[in-house]
Coordinates of C-alpha atoms in Angstrom, one line a residue:
Chain X
X1 CA 0.0 0.0 0.0
X2 CA 1.2 3.5 -0.8
X3 CA 0.8 6.1 1.8
X4 CA 1.0 9.8 0.8
X5 CA 1.4 12.3 3.7
X6 CA 0.7 16.0 3.0
X7 CA 2.6 17.9 5.6
X8 CA 5.2 20.7 6.0
X9 CA 6.3 19.7 9.5
X10 CA 8.8 17.2 10.8
X11 CA 6.5 15.9 13.5
X12 CA 4.2 14.3 11.0
X13 CA 7.2 12.4 9.5
X14 CA 7.9 10.9 12.9
X15 CA 4.3 9.6 13.0
X16 CA 5.0 7.3 10.1
X17 CA 8.5 6.2 11.2
X18 CA 7.2 2.7 12.0
X19 CA 5.7 2.2 8.5
X20 CA 8.4 0.2 6.6
X21 CA 8.8 -2.6 4.1
X22 CA 5.6 -4.7 3.6
X23 CA 3.6 -2.3 5.8
X24 CA 3.7 0.2 3.0
X25 CA 5.7 3.0 1.3
X26 CA 5.4 6.5 2.7
X27 CA 5.8 9.6 0.5
X28 CA 5.7 13.1 2.0
X29 CA 4.4 15.9 -0.1
X30 CA 3.7 19.6 0.4
X31 CA 0.1 20.5 1.4
X32 CA -0.1 22.8 -1.6
X33 CA 0.2 19.8 -3.9
X34 CA -2.9 18.1 -2.5
X35 CA -5.5 19.2 -5.0
X36 CA -3.5 18.3 -8.1
X37 CA -2.5 15.0 -6.6
X38 CA -6.1 14.0 -5.9
X39 CA -6.9 14.1 -9.6
X40 CA -4.6 11.2 -10.3
X41 CA -4.4 9.5 -6.9
X42 CA -3.8 5.8 -7.2
X43 CA -6.8 3.7 -6.1
X44 CA -4.6 1.5 -3.9
X45 CA -3.3 4.4 -1.9
X46 CA -4.2 6.3 1.3
X47 CA -3.6 10.0 1.7
X48 CA -3.1 11.7 5.1
X49 CA -3.5 15.4 5.4
X50 CA -1.7 17.2 8.3
X51 CA -4.1 19.9 9.3
X52 CA -1.4 21.6 11.5
X53 CA 0.5 22.4 8.3
X54 CA -2.4 24.5 7.0
X55 CA -3.5 28.0 7.8
X56 CA -6.7 28.1 9.9
X57 CA -8.6 29.5 7.0
X58 CA -7.5 26.7 4.7
X59 CA -8.7 23.9 7.0
X60 CA -12.5 24.1 6.2
X61 CA -11.6 24.4 2.5
X62 CA -9.4 21.4 2.5
X63 CA -11.9 19.3 4.5
X64 CA -14.6 20.3 1.9
X65 CA -12.3 19.1 -0.9
X66 CA -11.8 15.8 0.9
X67 CA -15.5 15.4 1.6
X68 CA -16.2 15.7 -2.1
X69 CA -13.9 12.8 -3.1
X70 CA -15.2 9.7 -4.7
X71 CA -13.8 6.3 -4.0
X72 CA -10.5 7.6 -2.6
X73 CA -9.1 6.7 0.8
X74 CA -7.9 9.5 3.0
X75 CA -7.2 10.3 6.7
X76 CA -6.6 13.4 8.8
X77 CA -3.7 14.2 11.1
X78 CA -4.9 16.7 13.7
X79 CA -2.2 17.2 16.3
X80 CA -3.6 20.6 17.4
X81 CA -7.2 19.3 17.7
X82 CA -8.6 21.7 15.1
X83 CA -11.4 19.5 14.1
X84 CA -14.3 19.9 16.5
X85 CA -16.3 16.9 15.4
X86 CA -13.9 14.1 14.4
X87 CA -16.9 11.7 13.7
X88 CA -17.9 14.0 10.8
X89 CA -14.6 12.9 9.1
X90 CA -15.9 9.3 9.0
X91 CA -19.5 10.3 8.2
X92 CA -18.2 12.1 5.1
X93 CA -16.0 9.5 3.6
X94 CA -12.8 9.7 5.7
X95 CA -10.9 6.5 6.7
X96 CA -8.8 7.6 9.6
X97 CA -8.4 10.4 12.1
X98 CA -5.3 10.9 14.4
X99 CA -6.1 13.6 16.9
X100 CA -4.1 15.4 19.7
X101 CA -3.4 12.3 21.8
X102 CA -2.8 9.8 19.1
X103 CA -0.4 12.1 17.2
X104 CA 2.1 12.1 20.1
X105 CA 3.6 8.7 19.2
X106 CA 4.3 7.0 15.9
X107 CA 1.3 5.3 14.3
X108 CA 1.0 1.6 14.3
X109 CA 1.2 0.1 10.7
X110 CA -1.7 -2.2 11.6
X111 CA -3.9 0.9 12.2
X112 CA -3.2 2.3 8.7
X113 CA -4.0 -1.1 7.2
X114 CA -7.2 -1.2 9.2
X115 CA -8.0 2.3 7.9
X116 CA -7.4 1.2 4.3
X117 CA -9.6 -1.9 4.8
X118 CA -12.3 0.3 6.3
X119 CA -12.6 2.1 3.0
X120 CA -12.0 -1.1 1.0
X121 CA -8.5 -0.3 -0.2
X122 CA -6.3 -3.3 -0.2
X123 CA -2.6 -4.1 -0.7
X124 CA -1.7 -4.2 -4.4
X125 CA -1.1 -8.0 -4.3
X126 CA -4.6 -8.5 -2.9
X127 CA -6.1 -6.0 -5.3
X128 CA -4.7 -7.8 -8.3
X129 CA -6.2 -11.2 -7.3
X130 CA -9.7 -9.8 -6.5
X131 CA -10.3 -6.3 -8.0
X132 CA -14.0 -6.4 -7.7
X133 CA -16.0 -9.6 -7.5
X134 CA -16.4 -11.1 -10.9
X135 CA -15.6 -7.9 -12.7
X136 CA -13.4 -7.8 -15.8
X137 CA -12.9 -4.1 -16.3
X138 CA -12.8 -3.1 -19.9
X139 CA -10.7 0.0 -19.3
X140 CA -11.3 3.7 -19.9
X141 CA -11.6 3.3 -23.6
X142 CA -11.9 0.6 -26.3
X143 CA -8.2 0.1 -26.9
X144 CA -7.9 -3.1 -24.9
X145 CA -11.3 -4.5 -25.8
X146 CA -11.0 -7.6 -28.1
X147 CA -13.9 -9.3 -29.9
X148 CA -15.0 -12.6 -28.4
X149 CA -13.6 -11.9 -24.9
X150 CA -15.7 -11.1 -21.8
X151 CA -15.5 -7.7 -20.1
X152 CA -17.3 -5.6 -17.6
X153 CA -19.0 -2.6 -19.2
X154 CA -21.3 0.1 -18.0
X155 CA -24.5 -0.7 -19.9
X156 CA -27.1 1.9 -20.7
X157 CA -30.5 1.1 -21.9
X158 CA -32.5 3.9 -23.4
X159 CA -36.0 3.8 -24.8
X160 CA -38.4 6.3 -26.2
X161 CA -41.8 6.3 -24.4
X162 CA -45.2 6.5 -25.9
X163 CA -44.5 4.0 -28.6
X164 CA -48.2 3.0 -28.9
X165 CA -49.2 6.6 -29.6
X166 CA -46.4 6.9 -32.2
X167 CA -47.4 3.7 -34.0
X168 CA -51.1 4.7 -34.0
X169 CA -50.7 8.3 -35.1
X170 CA -47.6 8.4 -37.3
X171 CA -46.9 7.0 -40.7
X172 CA -44.1 4.5 -41.2
X173 CA -42.0 7.3 -42.7
X174 CA -42.6 9.5 -39.7
X175 CA -41.8 6.7 -37.3
X176 CA -38.6 6.0 -39.3
X177 CA -37.6 9.7 -39.0
X178 CA -38.3 9.6 -35.2
X179 CA -36.3 6.4 -34.5
X180 CA -33.4 7.5 -36.7
X181 CA -33.2 10.9 -35.2
X182 CA -33.4 9.5 -31.7
X183 CA -30.7 6.9 -32.5
X184 CA -28.4 9.6 -33.9
X185 CA -28.9 11.7 -30.8
X186 CA -28.1 8.8 -28.5
X187 CA -25.0 8.0 -30.5
X188 CA -23.8 11.6 -30.3
X189 CA -24.6 11.9 -26.6
X190 CA -22.7 8.8 -25.5
X191 CA -19.7 9.4 -27.7
X192 CA -18.4 12.0 -25.2
X193 CA -18.0 9.2 -22.6
X194 CA -16.6 6.7 -25.1
X195 CA -20.0 4.9 -25.3
X196 CA -21.1 3.0 -28.4
X197 CA -24.6 2.1 -29.4
X198 CA -24.3 -1.7 -29.4
X199 CA -27.8 -2.9 -30.1
X200 CA -30.7 -0.9 -31.6
X201 CA -34.4 -1.9 -32.1
X202 CA -36.7 0.8 -33.4
X203 CA -37.4 2.8 -30.2
X204 CA -34.8 1.4 -27.8
X205 CA -31.1 0.7 -27.7
X206 CA -28.3 -0.7 -25.5
X207 CA -25.1 1.4 -25.2
X208 CA -21.8 -0.1 -24.0
X209 CA -19.4 2.3 -22.1
X210 CA -16.0 1.0 -21.1
X211 CA -15.7 0.5 -17.4
X212 CA -12.4 0.7 -15.5
X213 CA -13.8 -0.3 -12.1
X214 CA -13.2 3.1 -10.6
X215 CA -15.7 5.5 -12.0
X216 CA -18.9 5.6 -14.0
X217 CA -19.3 8.9 -15.8
X218 CA -22.5 7.7 -17.4
X219 CA -24.4 8.5 -14.1
X220 CA -23.9 12.3 -14.6
X221 CA -24.3 12.1 -18.3
X222 CA -27.7 10.4 -18.0
X223 CA -28.7 12.8 -15.2
X224 CA -28.1 15.7 -17.6
X225 CA -30.1 13.9 -20.3
X226 CA -33.1 13.7 -18.0
X227 CA -32.7 17.4 -16.9
X228 CA -32.3 18.7 -20.4
X229 CA -35.1 16.8 -22.0
X230 CA -36.8 20.0 -23.3
X231 CA -33.6 21.4 -24.7
X232 CA -32.8 18.0 -26.3
X233 CA -36.3 17.8 -27.8
X234 CA -35.9 21.2 -29.4
X235 CA -32.3 21.5 -30.3
X236 CA -31.0 18.0 -30.8
X237 CA -34.0 16.1 -32.1
X238 CA -36.4 18.8 -33.3
X239 CA -39.2 16.3 -34.0
X240 CA -41.9 18.8 -33.0
X241 CA -42.7 16.9 -29.8
X242 CA -41.5 16.8 -26.3
X243 CA -39.6 13.5 -26.1
X244 CA -40.0 11.2 -23.1
X245 CA -37.5 8.5 -22.6
X246 CA -36.5 6.1 -19.9
X247 CA -32.9 5.2 -19.0
X248 CA -31.4 2.3 -17.1
X249 CA -27.8 2.0 -16.1
X250 CA -26.1 -1.2 -15.0
X251 CA -22.5 -2.5 -14.6
X252 CA -22.1 -6.0 -15.7
X253 CA -20.3 -8.5 -17.8
X254 CA -20.8 -9.6 -21.4
X255 CA -18.7 -11.2 -24.2
X256 CA -17.9 -8.4 -26.6
X257 CA -18.8 -8.7 -30.3
X258 CA -19.1 -6.0 -32.9
X259 CA -22.5 -4.4 -33.4
X260 CA -24.7 -6.5 -35.6
X261 CA -23.0 -9.8 -34.5
X262 CA -24.6 -9.9 -31.1
X263 CA -27.3 -12.4 -31.7
X264 CA -25.6 -15.4 -30.1
X265 CA -24.5 -13.6 -26.9
X266 CA -25.9 -15.0 -23.7
X267 CA -25.5 -12.6 -20.8
X268 CA -27.4 -12.3 -17.6
X269 CA -26.5 -8.6 -17.5
X270 CA -28.0 -7.9 -20.9
X271 CA -31.2 -9.9 -20.1
X272 CA -31.4 -8.1 -16.9
X273 CA -31.0 -4.5 -18.3
X274 CA -33.6 -5.2 -21.0
X275 CA -36.0 -6.6 -18.4
X276 CA -35.4 -3.5 -16.2
X277 CA -35.9 -1.1 -19.1
X278 CA -39.0 -2.7 -20.5
X279 CA -40.7 -4.3 -17.5
X280 CA -39.7 -2.2 -14.5
X281 CA -38.8 1.4 -15.5
X282 CA -41.8 3.6 -16.1
X283 CA -42.0 6.4 -18.8
X284 CA -39.6 9.3 -18.1
X285 CA -37.6 7.4 -15.4
X286 CA -33.9 7.0 -14.9
X287 CA -33.1 4.0 -12.8
X288 CA -29.8 2.3 -12.0
X289 CA -28.8 -1.0 -10.3
X290 CA -26.9 -1.6 -7.1
X291 CA -23.8 -2.3 -9.2
X292 CA -23.8 1.4 -10.3
X293 CA -24.9 2.8 -7.0
X294 CA -21.3 2.9 -5.5
X295 CA -20.3 5.1 -8.4
X296 CA -22.9 7.8 -8.0
X297 CA -21.1 11.1 -7.2
X298 CA -21.8 12.0 -3.6
X299 CA -23.2 15.4 -4.5
X300 CA -26.1 13.8 -6.3
X301 CA -26.4 10.6 -4.3
X302 CA -29.5 11.9 -2.4
X303 CA -31.3 12.3 -5.8
X304 CA -31.4 8.5 -6.2
X305 CA -34.0 6.7 -4.0
X306 CA -33.9 3.0 -3.3
X307 CA -36.9 1.4 -4.9
X308 CA -36.7 -2.2 -3.9
X309 CA -35.3 -5.3 -5.5
X310 CA -35.8 -6.4 -9.1
X311 CA -34.5 -9.8 -10.3
X312 CA -32.2 -10.0 -7.3
X313 CA -30.7 -6.5 -7.6
X314 CA -31.5 -3.4 -5.6
X315 CA -32.8 -0.6 -7.9
X316 CA -32.4 3.1 -7.4
X317 CA -34.5 5.8 -9.1
X318 CA -33.7 9.4 -9.9
X319 CA -36.2 11.7 -8.1
X320 CA -35.6 15.4 -8.2
X321 CA -36.4 17.3 -4.9
X322 CA -39.8 19.0 -5.0
Chain Q
X1 CA -13.1 42.8 -40.2
X2 CA -10.9 43.6 -43.2
X3 CA -10.3 40.9 -45.8
X4 CA -6.9 40.2 -47.3
X5 CA -5.4 38.3 -50.2
X6 CA -6.9 36.7 -53.3
X7 CA -10.6 37.2 -52.2
X8 CA -10.2 40.9 -52.8
X9 CA -8.9 40.3 -56.3
X10 CA -11.7 37.9 -57.0
X11 CA -14.2 40.4 -55.9
X12 CA -12.7 43.1 -58.1
X13 CA -12.8 40.8 -61.2
X14 CA -16.3 39.8 -60.3
X15 CA -17.6 43.4 -60.1
X16 CA -15.7 44.6 -63.2
X17 CA -17.1 41.7 -65.3
X18 CA -20.6 41.8 -64.0
X19 CA -21.8 45.4 -64.3
X20 CA -21.0 48.9 -65.5
X21 CA -19.7 51.7 -63.3
X22 CA -23.1 53.4 -62.9
X23 CA -24.6 50.2 -61.5
X24 CA -21.5 49.6 -59.3
X25 CA -22.0 53.1 -57.8
X26 CA -25.7 52.5 -57.2
X27 CA -24.8 49.2 -55.5
X28 CA -22.2 50.6 -53.3
X29 CA -24.5 53.5 -52.2
X30 CA -26.6 50.9 -50.5
X31 CA -23.8 50.4 -48.0
X32 CA -22.0 53.8 -48.2
X33 CA -24.8 56.4 -48.8
X34 CA -22.7 59.4 -49.9
X35 CA -20.1 57.4 -51.9
X36 CA -18.5 59.5 -54.6
X37 CA -16.5 57.3 -57.0
X38 CA -14.9 60.3 -58.9
X39 CA -13.7 61.8 -55.7
X40 CA -12.3 58.4 -54.5
X41 CA -10.6 57.6 -57.8
X42 CA -9.5 61.2 -58.7
X43 CA -11.0 60.9 -62.2
X44 CA -12.9 64.1 -63.1
X45 CA -16.6 63.6 -64.0
X46 CA -15.9 64.3 -67.6
X47 CA -13.7 61.3 -68.0
X48 CA -15.2 57.8 -67.9
X49 CA -13.7 55.6 -65.2
X50 CA -12.4 52.2 -66.5
X51 CA -14.5 49.3 -65.1
X52 CA -11.5 47.6 -63.5
X53 CA -10.4 50.8 -61.7
X54 CA -13.9 51.5 -60.5
X55 CA -14.3 48.0 -59.2
X56 CA -10.9 48.0 -57.4
X57 CA -11.6 51.4 -55.8
X58 CA -15.1 50.3 -54.6
X59 CA -13.9 46.9 -53.3
X60 CA -11.0 48.5 -51.4
X61 CA -13.2 51.2 -49.9
X62 CA -15.8 48.7 -48.8
X63 CA -13.1 46.6 -47.3
X64 CA -11.6 49.6 -45.5
X65 CA -15.0 50.3 -44.0
X66 CA -15.3 46.6 -42.9
X67 CA -18.3 46.1 -45.2
X68 CA -16.9 43.3 -47.3
X69 CA -19.2 40.5 -46.0
X70 CA -22.2 42.8 -46.5
X71 CA -21.0 43.5 -50.0
X72 CA -20.9 39.8 -50.8
X73 CA -24.4 39.5 -49.3
X74 CA -25.5 42.1 -51.9
X75 CA -23.9 40.2 -54.8
X76 CA -25.5 37.0 -53.7
X77 CA -28.9 38.8 -53.3
X78 CA -28.8 40.3 -56.8
X79 CA -27.4 37.2 -58.4
X80 CA -30.5 35.2 -57.2
X81 CA -33.3 37.8 -57.1
X82 CA -32.0 40.4 -59.5
X83 CA -31.9 44.2 -58.9
X84 CA -34.2 47.0 -59.9
X85 CA -36.0 44.6 -62.3
X86 CA -32.9 43.4 -64.0
X87 CA -31.2 40.0 -63.7
X88 CA -27.4 40.0 -63.1
X89 CA -25.2 37.1 -63.8
X90 CA -22.5 37.8 -61.2
X91 CA -19.2 36.4 -62.3
X92 CA -17.2 34.2 -59.8
X93 CA -20.0 34.3 -57.3
X94 CA -19.4 30.7 -56.2
X95 CA -15.7 31.4 -55.8
X96 CA -16.5 34.5 -53.7
X97 CA -18.8 32.5 -51.4
X98 CA -16.3 29.7 -51.1
X99 CA -13.4 32.0 -50.3
X100 CA -15.5 34.0 -47.8
X101 CA -16.3 30.7 -45.9
X102 CA -12.6 30.0 -45.9
X103 CA -12.1 33.4 -44.3
X104 CA -14.2 32.3 -41.4
X105 CA -17.7 33.4 -42.3
X106 CA -20.9 31.3 -42.4
X107 CA -24.2 32.1 -44.1
X108 CA -27.1 32.8 -41.7
X109 CA -30.1 31.8 -43.8
X110 CA -32.6 33.4 -41.4
X111 CA -31.1 36.9 -41.7
X112 CA -29.7 36.2 -45.2
X113 CA -26.3 37.4 -44.0
X114 CA -22.7 36.3 -43.9
X115 CA -21.6 36.3 -40.3
X116 CA -18.4 35.2 -38.6
X117 CA -18.1 31.5 -37.9
X118 CA -18.1 31.1 -34.1
X119 CA -15.7 28.2 -34.5
X120 CA -13.2 30.6 -36.0
X121 CA -13.6 33.9 -34.1
X122 CA -16.1 35.7 -31.8
X123 CA -16.4 39.4 -31.8
X124 CA -19.2 41.3 -30.1
X125 CA -20.7 42.5 -33.4
X126 CA -20.5 39.0 -35.1
X127 CA -18.1 40.6 -37.5
X128 CA -20.9 42.4 -39.5
X129 CA -22.9 44.8 -37.4
X130 CA -22.1 48.4 -37.8
X131 CA -22.1 51.1 -35.1
X132 CA -25.6 52.7 -35.0
X133 CA -27.2 49.9 -37.2
X134 CA -30.8 49.3 -36.1
X135 CA -31.3 45.7 -35.1
X136 CA -33.7 43.5 -33.1
X137 CA -31.6 41.8 -30.5
X138 CA -32.6 39.2 -27.8
X139 CA -30.9 39.9 -24.5
X140 CA -30.1 37.6 -21.7
X141 CA -29.4 39.2 -18.4
X142 CA -28.0 37.3 -15.4
X143 CA -27.1 38.2 -11.9
X144 CA -25.6 36.3 -9.0
X145 CA -28.0 36.5 -6.0
X146 CA -26.6 37.9 -2.7
X147 CA -23.3 39.1 -4.2
X148 CA -22.6 41.6 -1.4
X149 CA -23.0 38.9 1.4
X150 CA -20.9 36.4 -0.6
X151 CA -18.1 38.9 -1.0
X152 CA -18.3 39.8 2.7
X153 CA -18.4 36.2 4.0
X154 CA -15.8 34.4 1.8
X155 CA -12.1 35.0 1.0
X156 CA -11.5 36.7 -2.3
X157 CA -9.9 33.7 -3.9
X158 CA -13.0 31.5 -3.1
X159 CA -15.3 34.2 -4.6
X160 CA -13.0 34.6 -7.7
X161 CA -12.8 30.9 -8.3
X162 CA -16.6 30.4 -7.8
X163 CA -17.5 33.3 -10.1
X164 CA -15.0 32.0 -12.7
X165 CA -16.7 28.6 -12.6
X166 CA -20.1 30.2 -13.0
X167 CA -18.6 32.3 -15.9
X168 CA -17.5 29.1 -17.6
X169 CA -21.0 27.6 -17.3
X170 CA -22.5 30.8 -18.9
X171 CA -19.9 31.0 -21.7
X172 CA -20.2 27.3 -22.5
X173 CA -23.9 27.7 -23.0
X174 CA -23.9 31.0 -25.0
X175 CA -21.0 29.9 -27.2
X176 CA -23.1 26.9 -28.3
X177 CA -25.8 29.3 -29.4
X178 CA -23.7 32.1 -31.0
X179 CA -24.5 34.6 -28.2
X180 CA -22.1 37.4 -27.4
X181 CA -21.1 38.8 -24.1
X182 CA -21.9 42.6 -24.2
X183 CA -21.1 43.3 -20.6
X184 CA -19.7 41.3 -17.7
X185 CA -19.5 42.8 -14.2
X186 CA -18.2 39.9 -12.2
X187 CA -21.5 39.0 -10.5
X188 CA -23.7 39.7 -13.5
X189 CA -23.8 40.3 -17.2
X190 CA -25.6 40.9 -20.4
X191 CA -25.5 38.6 -23.4
X192 CA -26.8 39.4 -26.9
X193 CA -28.3 37.1 -29.5
X194 CA -28.9 38.3 -33.0
X195 CA -28.9 35.4 -35.5
X196 CA -31.2 32.5 -36.2
X197 CA -34.0 31.8 -33.8
X198 CA -32.6 34.2 -31.3
X199 CA -35.5 34.2 -28.8
X200 CA -35.5 30.5 -28.5
X201 CA -31.7 30.2 -28.3
X202 CA -31.5 32.8 -25.5
X203 CA -34.3 31.0 -23.6
X204 CA -32.7 27.6 -23.9
X205 CA -29.4 29.1 -23.0
X206 CA -30.9 30.4 -19.8
X207 CA -32.5 27.1 -19.0
X208 CA -29.3 25.2 -19.5
X209 CA -27.4 27.7 -17.3
X210 CA -29.9 27.0 -14.5
X211 CA -29.5 23.2 -15.0
X212 CA -25.7 23.3 -15.0
X213 CA -25.7 25.5 -11.9
X214 CA -27.8 22.9 -10.1
X215 CA -25.2 20.2 -10.8
X216 CA -22.3 22.6 -10.1
X217 CA -23.8 23.4 -6.6
X218 CA -24.0 19.7 -5.8
X219 CA -20.7 18.6 -7.3
X220 CA -18.1 21.2 -7.0
X221 CA -19.3 24.5 -5.4
X222 CA -16.8 25.9 -2.9
X223 CA -19.4 27.8 -0.9
X224 CA -21.3 26.4 2.1
X225 CA -24.6 27.1 0.4
X226 CA -25.6 26.9 -3.2
X227 CA -24.8 29.7 -5.6
X228 CA -28.0 31.2 -6.9
X229 CA -28.7 33.3 -10.0
X230 CA -31.5 35.3 -11.6
X231 CA -31.9 35.2 -15.3
X232 CA -34.1 37.2 -17.6
X233 CA -34.6 37.1 -21.4
X234 CA -36.1 39.9 -23.4
X235 CA -36.1 41.0 -27.1
X236 CA -36.2 44.5 -28.5
X237 CA -35.3 47.0 -31.2
X238 CA -32.2 49.2 -30.7
X239 CA -29.1 50.6 -32.4
X240 CA -26.0 48.5 -32.2
X241 CA -23.3 50.1 -30.0
X242 CA -20.1 48.8 -28.7
X243 CA -19.9 51.5 -26.0
X244 CA -20.7 49.9 -22.6
X245 CA -22.2 53.1 -21.2
X246 CA -24.5 53.5 -24.2
X247 CA -25.6 49.8 -23.9
X248 CA -27.1 50.6 -20.5
X249 CA -29.2 53.3 -22.0
X250 CA -30.8 51.1 -24.6
X251 CA -34.5 50.7 -24.0
X252 CA -34.6 46.8 -24.2
X253 CA -31.6 46.7 -21.8
X254 CA -33.3 49.0 -19.3
X255 CA -36.4 46.7 -19.4
X256 CA -34.5 43.5 -19.0
X257 CA -32.7 44.9 -16.0
X258 CA -36.1 45.6 -14.5
X259 CA -37.4 42.1 -15.3
X260 CA -34.3 40.5 -13.8
X261 CA -33.9 42.5 -10.6
X262 CA -37.6 43.1 -9.8
X263 CA -39.5 40.2 -11.2
X264 CA -37.2 37.2 -11.2
X265 CA -37.0 34.8 -8.2
X266 CA -33.6 33.3 -7.3
X267 CA -32.8 30.3 -9.4
X268 CA -35.4 31.0 -12.0
X269 CA -35.6 32.4 -15.6
X270 CA -38.1 35.1 -16.5
X271 CA -38.9 35.7 -20.2
X272 CA -40.9 38.7 -21.5
X273 CA -44.2 38.2 -23.3
X274 CA -42.5 39.2 -26.6
X275 CA -40.1 36.4 -26.3
X276 CA -42.6 33.9 -24.9
X277 CA -44.9 34.4 -27.9
X278 CA -42.3 33.3 -30.3
X279 CA -41.0 30.2 -28.5
X280 CA -41.6 26.7 -29.7
X281 CA -44.7 25.3 -28.0
X282 CA -42.6 22.7 -26.1
X283 CA -40.4 25.4 -24.6
X284 CA -43.3 27.9 -24.0
X285 CA -45.2 25.2 -22.0
X286 CA -42.3 25.0 -19.4
X287 CA -43.0 28.6 -18.4
X288 CA -45.8 29.8 -16.1
X289 CA -47.2 33.3 -16.2
X290 CA -46.3 35.6 -13.4
X291 CA -49.1 37.3 -11.5
X292 CA -49.4 40.8 -10.1
X293 CA -48.2 43.8 -12.1
X294 CA -46.3 41.5 -14.5
X295 CA -49.5 39.5 -15.3
X296 CA -49.5 38.7 -19.0
X297 CA -46.1 40.4 -19.5
X298 CA -43.7 37.9 -17.9
X299 CA -43.3 34.2 -17.7
X300 CA -41.2 32.2 -15.3
X301 CA -39.3 28.9 -15.3
X302 CA -37.5 27.1 -12.5
X303 CA -35.8 23.7 -12.3
X304 CA -37.9 22.7 -9.3
X305 CA -41.1 23.3 -11.3
X306 CA -39.8 21.5 -14.4
X307 CA -38.4 18.4 -12.7
X308 CA -40.9 17.9 -9.9

């Protein structure tokens, strides 16, 4: 495990004097480098921030930055007792807190390991053998994806609502225009997150987005698509009607084959997302499965309400505050 | 902007081969009312001016006055619709249009005008409007709510960074829709839209800013409480001016300031009746009429109302 300590004082260095060899590698960095570092922080690392190295005015700002982190492991060194409510550190995603008393003697390596485990960060050797249960991350883009091999993708199901009304009131040519326009919009919208329309059937489609096991940008992209429905209807699709669509997000495994050659694929995840989209989700809803839930950015987490279990998975639905 | 290079030569050849000097002068007077070709060329009225000399002088003068794109508009117009009952076969017209596009202009079919391509450059007059030119603009006015308290309660660097983030949200949205920043005061600003379906573009822009701000507040705002804004959209007739002090005196600008500051609730968009009447039905339905003194004149949109 790599331990990064952001401090400008010698006292903090003594705190980690017992951490050697297998217990982990400690690197000391200047507090000013924290924000930049966090952008590329390794997922198997833990970062400690020495609050006594910061000016009093910088402490709330730094804590706010730490609270906003997704899936990163961090702890706080507080030898001066600047934090009034240490429990809040843990409530808002922190893994460790070393206060006035604890910071007097070097930290026990077992404690740091326990802190990392508390936030599900494991030693690299362990991380390699079991990254995430049964996940085969496909990466951040398509470079490593090979046809015929199984990978974990973020899967997005999207379907236009009101199909019956469309079929009843529109000519074949008009339906064709609607489905083509909607398909082209989806293709353009998902391209920004490396997504590819993988299957398409008239009014609905399945998009594959490479998944690296660390983040799922599709959550925010889909949230925007739901918020901007009016703008999309007028500017992107311009079909003279307010579009209503449902979206389902899921992270799961499938064998990858090129579009058009997917008929023989048997995948629980694909079955599941189609069932969710066509049997569970209602018009205009955005739902996601428990596999995606850990990747919802904390700032919008409260917008997703647990809705119960469907086909063995907990389902969350987007609900804007009234 | 002034045009350089072969496009000028093509325009000179085009003009010289397409009409006589009398027609050229009539044409140029549509853009420069008191134009005197003899005075400009130095030829006395008693001596006929050779076509090529007349054409060169006219093209150069139009270019000096930054009227070249408008001049090409005229040539396109008379090559398709004729002029004063006569048809003109304008030589090299396709080449002129092609070269103008290469110079960073695009054709706005609504206004039948060449305007600067926003992907190439953005100037506050879209590269074609002239000082004092009478136009119908759509304005978007925005203001950050509680600026005084924010400035008092937070360190300068936090406020600067927050307002800069908000500025990025606004600019990203207006740039997509060819809007131009006419004034920016840190906590507020005025955006102008002139081309295409300007009322709708300004309204959608305002809605998108509100949506992006909602996500910004939840994901990356540095303040303890959400940043709030008021946005108003109004359209009106006025003379184009680049002078900031004069902009404030424009009638539609005075009105939009009133709509924004006195009739717009925090985190909402208010559009005037003039704008609302021209919106696509899908967009218009998202707005609810305001009551009181603004009844029938103003319509409001908020994210809470739209997503609830």
